[in-house]
CSV table of C-alpha atoms in Angstrom, one decimal:
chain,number,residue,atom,x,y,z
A,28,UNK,CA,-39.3,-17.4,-19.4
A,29,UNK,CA,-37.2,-17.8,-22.7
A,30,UNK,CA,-34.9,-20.8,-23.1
A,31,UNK,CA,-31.5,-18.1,-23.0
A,32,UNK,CA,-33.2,-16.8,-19.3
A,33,UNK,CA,-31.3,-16.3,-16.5
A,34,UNK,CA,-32.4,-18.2,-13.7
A,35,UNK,CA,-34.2,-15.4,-10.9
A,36,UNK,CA,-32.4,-16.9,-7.9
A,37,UNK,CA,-29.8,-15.0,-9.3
A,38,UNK,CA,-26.9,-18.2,-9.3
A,39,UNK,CA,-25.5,-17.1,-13.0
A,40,UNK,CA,-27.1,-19.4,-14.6
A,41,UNK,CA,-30.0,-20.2,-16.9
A,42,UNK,CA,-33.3,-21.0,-15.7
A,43,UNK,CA,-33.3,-23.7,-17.7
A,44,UNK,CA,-30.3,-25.0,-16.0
A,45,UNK,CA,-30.8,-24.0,-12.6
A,46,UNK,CA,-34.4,-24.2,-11.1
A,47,UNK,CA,-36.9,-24.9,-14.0
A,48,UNK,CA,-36.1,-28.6,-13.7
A,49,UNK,CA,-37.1,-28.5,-9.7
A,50,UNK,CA,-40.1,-26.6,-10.6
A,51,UNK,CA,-41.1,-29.4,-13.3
A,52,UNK,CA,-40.6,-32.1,-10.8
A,53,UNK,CA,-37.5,-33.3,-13.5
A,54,UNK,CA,-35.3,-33.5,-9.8
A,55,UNK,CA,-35.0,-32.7,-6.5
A,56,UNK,CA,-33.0,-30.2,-4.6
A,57,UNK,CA,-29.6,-31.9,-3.8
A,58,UNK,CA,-29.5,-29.3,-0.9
A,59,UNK,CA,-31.2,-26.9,1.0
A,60,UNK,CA,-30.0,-23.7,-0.5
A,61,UNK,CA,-30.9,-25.1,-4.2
A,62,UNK,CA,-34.3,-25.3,-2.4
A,63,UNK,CA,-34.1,-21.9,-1.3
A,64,UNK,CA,-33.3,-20.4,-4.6
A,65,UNK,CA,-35.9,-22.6,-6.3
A,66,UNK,CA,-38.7,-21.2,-3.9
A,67,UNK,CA,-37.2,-17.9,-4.3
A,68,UNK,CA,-37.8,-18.1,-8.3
A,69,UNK,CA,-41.1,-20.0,-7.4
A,70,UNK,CA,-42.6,-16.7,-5.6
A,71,UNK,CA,-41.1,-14.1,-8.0
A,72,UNK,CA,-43.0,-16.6,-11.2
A,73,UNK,CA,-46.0,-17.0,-9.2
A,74,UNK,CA,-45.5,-21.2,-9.2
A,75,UNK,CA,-47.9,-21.9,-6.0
A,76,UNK,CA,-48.4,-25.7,-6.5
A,77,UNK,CA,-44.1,-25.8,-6.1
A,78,UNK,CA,-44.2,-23.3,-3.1
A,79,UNK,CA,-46.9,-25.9,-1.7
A,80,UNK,CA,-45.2,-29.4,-2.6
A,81,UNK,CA,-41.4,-28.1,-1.1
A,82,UNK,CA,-43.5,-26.8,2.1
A,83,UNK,CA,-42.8,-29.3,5.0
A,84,UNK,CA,-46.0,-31.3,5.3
A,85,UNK,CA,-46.0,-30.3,9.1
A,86,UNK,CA,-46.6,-26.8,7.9
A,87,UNK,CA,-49.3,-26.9,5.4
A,88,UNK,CA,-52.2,-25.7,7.0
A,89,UNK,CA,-55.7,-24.6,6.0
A,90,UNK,CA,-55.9,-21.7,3.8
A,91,UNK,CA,-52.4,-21.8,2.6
A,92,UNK,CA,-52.7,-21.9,-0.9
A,93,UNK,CA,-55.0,-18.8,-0.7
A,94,UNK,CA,-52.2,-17.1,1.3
A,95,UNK,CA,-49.4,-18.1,-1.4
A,96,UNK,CA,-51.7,-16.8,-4.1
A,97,UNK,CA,-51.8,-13.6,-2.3
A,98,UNK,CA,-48.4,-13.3,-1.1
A,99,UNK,CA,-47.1,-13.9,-4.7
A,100,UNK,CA,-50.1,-11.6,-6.7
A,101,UNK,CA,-49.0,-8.6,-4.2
A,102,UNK,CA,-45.4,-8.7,-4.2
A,103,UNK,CA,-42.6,-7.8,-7.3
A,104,UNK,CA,-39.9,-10.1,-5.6
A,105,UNK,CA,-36.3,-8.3,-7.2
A,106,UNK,CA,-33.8,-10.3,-6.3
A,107,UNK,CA,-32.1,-13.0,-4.0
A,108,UNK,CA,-28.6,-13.2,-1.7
A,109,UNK,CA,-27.7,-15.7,0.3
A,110,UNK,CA,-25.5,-14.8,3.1
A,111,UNK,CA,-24.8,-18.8,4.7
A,112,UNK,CA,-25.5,-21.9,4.5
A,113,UNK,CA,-25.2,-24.8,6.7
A,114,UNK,CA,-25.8,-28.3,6.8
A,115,UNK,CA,-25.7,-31.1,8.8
A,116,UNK,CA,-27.2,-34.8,8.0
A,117,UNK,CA,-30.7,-34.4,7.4
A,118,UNK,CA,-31.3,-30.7,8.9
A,119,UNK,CA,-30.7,-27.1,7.3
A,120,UNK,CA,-30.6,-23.2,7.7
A,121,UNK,CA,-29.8,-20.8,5.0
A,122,UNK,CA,-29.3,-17.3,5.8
A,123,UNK,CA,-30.7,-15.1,2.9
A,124,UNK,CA,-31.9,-11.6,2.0
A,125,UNK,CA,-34.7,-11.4,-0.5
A,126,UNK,CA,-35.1,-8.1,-1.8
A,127,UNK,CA,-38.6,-6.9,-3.1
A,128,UNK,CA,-40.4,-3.4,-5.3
A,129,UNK,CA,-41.2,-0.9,-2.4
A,130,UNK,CA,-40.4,2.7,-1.6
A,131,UNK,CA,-37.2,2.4,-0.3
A,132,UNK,CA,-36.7,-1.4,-1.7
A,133,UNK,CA,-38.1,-4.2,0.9
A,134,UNK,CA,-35.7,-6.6,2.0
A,135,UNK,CA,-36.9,-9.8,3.8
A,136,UNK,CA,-33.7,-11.2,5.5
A,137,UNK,CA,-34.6,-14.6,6.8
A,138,UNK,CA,-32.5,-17.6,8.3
A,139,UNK,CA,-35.0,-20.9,7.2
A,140,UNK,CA,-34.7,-24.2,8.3
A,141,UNK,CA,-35.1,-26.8,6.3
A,142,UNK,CA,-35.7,-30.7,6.9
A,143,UNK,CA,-34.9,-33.3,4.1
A,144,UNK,CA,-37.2,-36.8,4.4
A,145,UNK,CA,-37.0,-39.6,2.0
A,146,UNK,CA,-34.1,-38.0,0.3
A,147,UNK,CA,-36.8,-34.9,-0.2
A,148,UNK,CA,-35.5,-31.8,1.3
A,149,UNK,CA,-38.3,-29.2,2.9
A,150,UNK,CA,-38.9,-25.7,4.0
A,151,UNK,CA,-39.6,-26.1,7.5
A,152,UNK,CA,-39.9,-22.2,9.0
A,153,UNK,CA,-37.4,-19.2,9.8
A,154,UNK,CA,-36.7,-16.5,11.7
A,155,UNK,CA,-36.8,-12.8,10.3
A,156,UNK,CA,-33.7,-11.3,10.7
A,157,UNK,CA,-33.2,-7.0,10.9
A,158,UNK,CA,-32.4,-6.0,7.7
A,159,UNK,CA,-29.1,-5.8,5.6
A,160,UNK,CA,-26.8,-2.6,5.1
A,161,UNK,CA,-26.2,-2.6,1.4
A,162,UNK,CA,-23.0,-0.9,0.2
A,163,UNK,CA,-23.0,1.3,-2.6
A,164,UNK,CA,-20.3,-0.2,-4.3
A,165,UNK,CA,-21.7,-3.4,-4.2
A,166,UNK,CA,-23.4,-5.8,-7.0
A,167,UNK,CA,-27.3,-5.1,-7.0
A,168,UNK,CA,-28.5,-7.9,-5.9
A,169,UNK,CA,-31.0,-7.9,-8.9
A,170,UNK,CA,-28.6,-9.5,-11.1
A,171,UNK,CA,-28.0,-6.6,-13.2
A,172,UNK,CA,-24.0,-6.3,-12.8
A,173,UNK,CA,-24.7,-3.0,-11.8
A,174,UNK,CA,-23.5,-1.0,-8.9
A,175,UNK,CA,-26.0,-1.1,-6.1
A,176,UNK,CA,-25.2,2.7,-6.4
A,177,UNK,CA,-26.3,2.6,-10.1
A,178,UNK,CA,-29.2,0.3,-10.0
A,179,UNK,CA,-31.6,0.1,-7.3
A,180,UNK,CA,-30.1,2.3,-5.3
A,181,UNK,CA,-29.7,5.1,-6.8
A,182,UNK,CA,-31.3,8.3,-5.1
A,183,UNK,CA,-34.8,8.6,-6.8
């Protein structure tokens, strides 16, 4: 990504800015939805080591960087919404939509849970939630500052 990017978690702000430091280890996530987004923009770049290292240790299991490889080799990730985002003490859940290239467009719509340990915060695991009406006159949640209407939703 170029220097003048805008960051693919889709927060208005440059990559460089907004998630390239977490991915370079420069910082950690200060909260669980700046951990969100940064695995968000971690899958749509293809950054499986990051995906790895924010996954709770509890979680990582045999075969899982083979799974990320695939997950993130098969899928055009589009763009990212979060819906909430709550937080209490040491434990997370952020609400989120996660919207990927299919025929329609895929949405994964997820509430994740997230656990922070020596100051580290973690993806823990979610819940797949039924997907999101999108209005027409709404931003596309690309990033584009397009109408959903005139972006990715427009009739094909």
């Amino acid at each position: 990504m170029s220097e003048s990017s805008l960051c693919p978690c889709n927060s208005d702000l440059l990559y460089t800015e907004c998630c390239q430091p977490l991915h370079q280890h420069k910082r950690h996530a200060d909260n669980a939805e700046n951990l969100m987004r940064s695995r968000f923009s971690a899958f749509k770049l293809g950054l499986v080591d990051y995906l790895l290292d924010t996954l709770h240790p509890s979680k990582r299991h045999h075969g899982e960087r083979e799974a990320l490889q695939k997950s993130v080799s098969n899928t055009q990730w589009l763009g990212l919404k979060i819906i909430d985002h709550k937080q209490a003490n040491n434990l997370a859940e952020v609400e989120f939509v996660a919207f990927y290239q299919d025929e329609p467009v895929g949405q994964l719509h997820e509430r994740s849970r997230f656990t922070r340990e020596a100051g580290r915060w973690f993806y823990h695991d979610g819940l797949f939630l039924p997907p999101v009406k999108l209005g027409r006159n709404d931003p596309c949640f690309c990033g584009s500052g397009k109408k959903y209407k005139n972006c990715h939703g427009r009739d094909k």
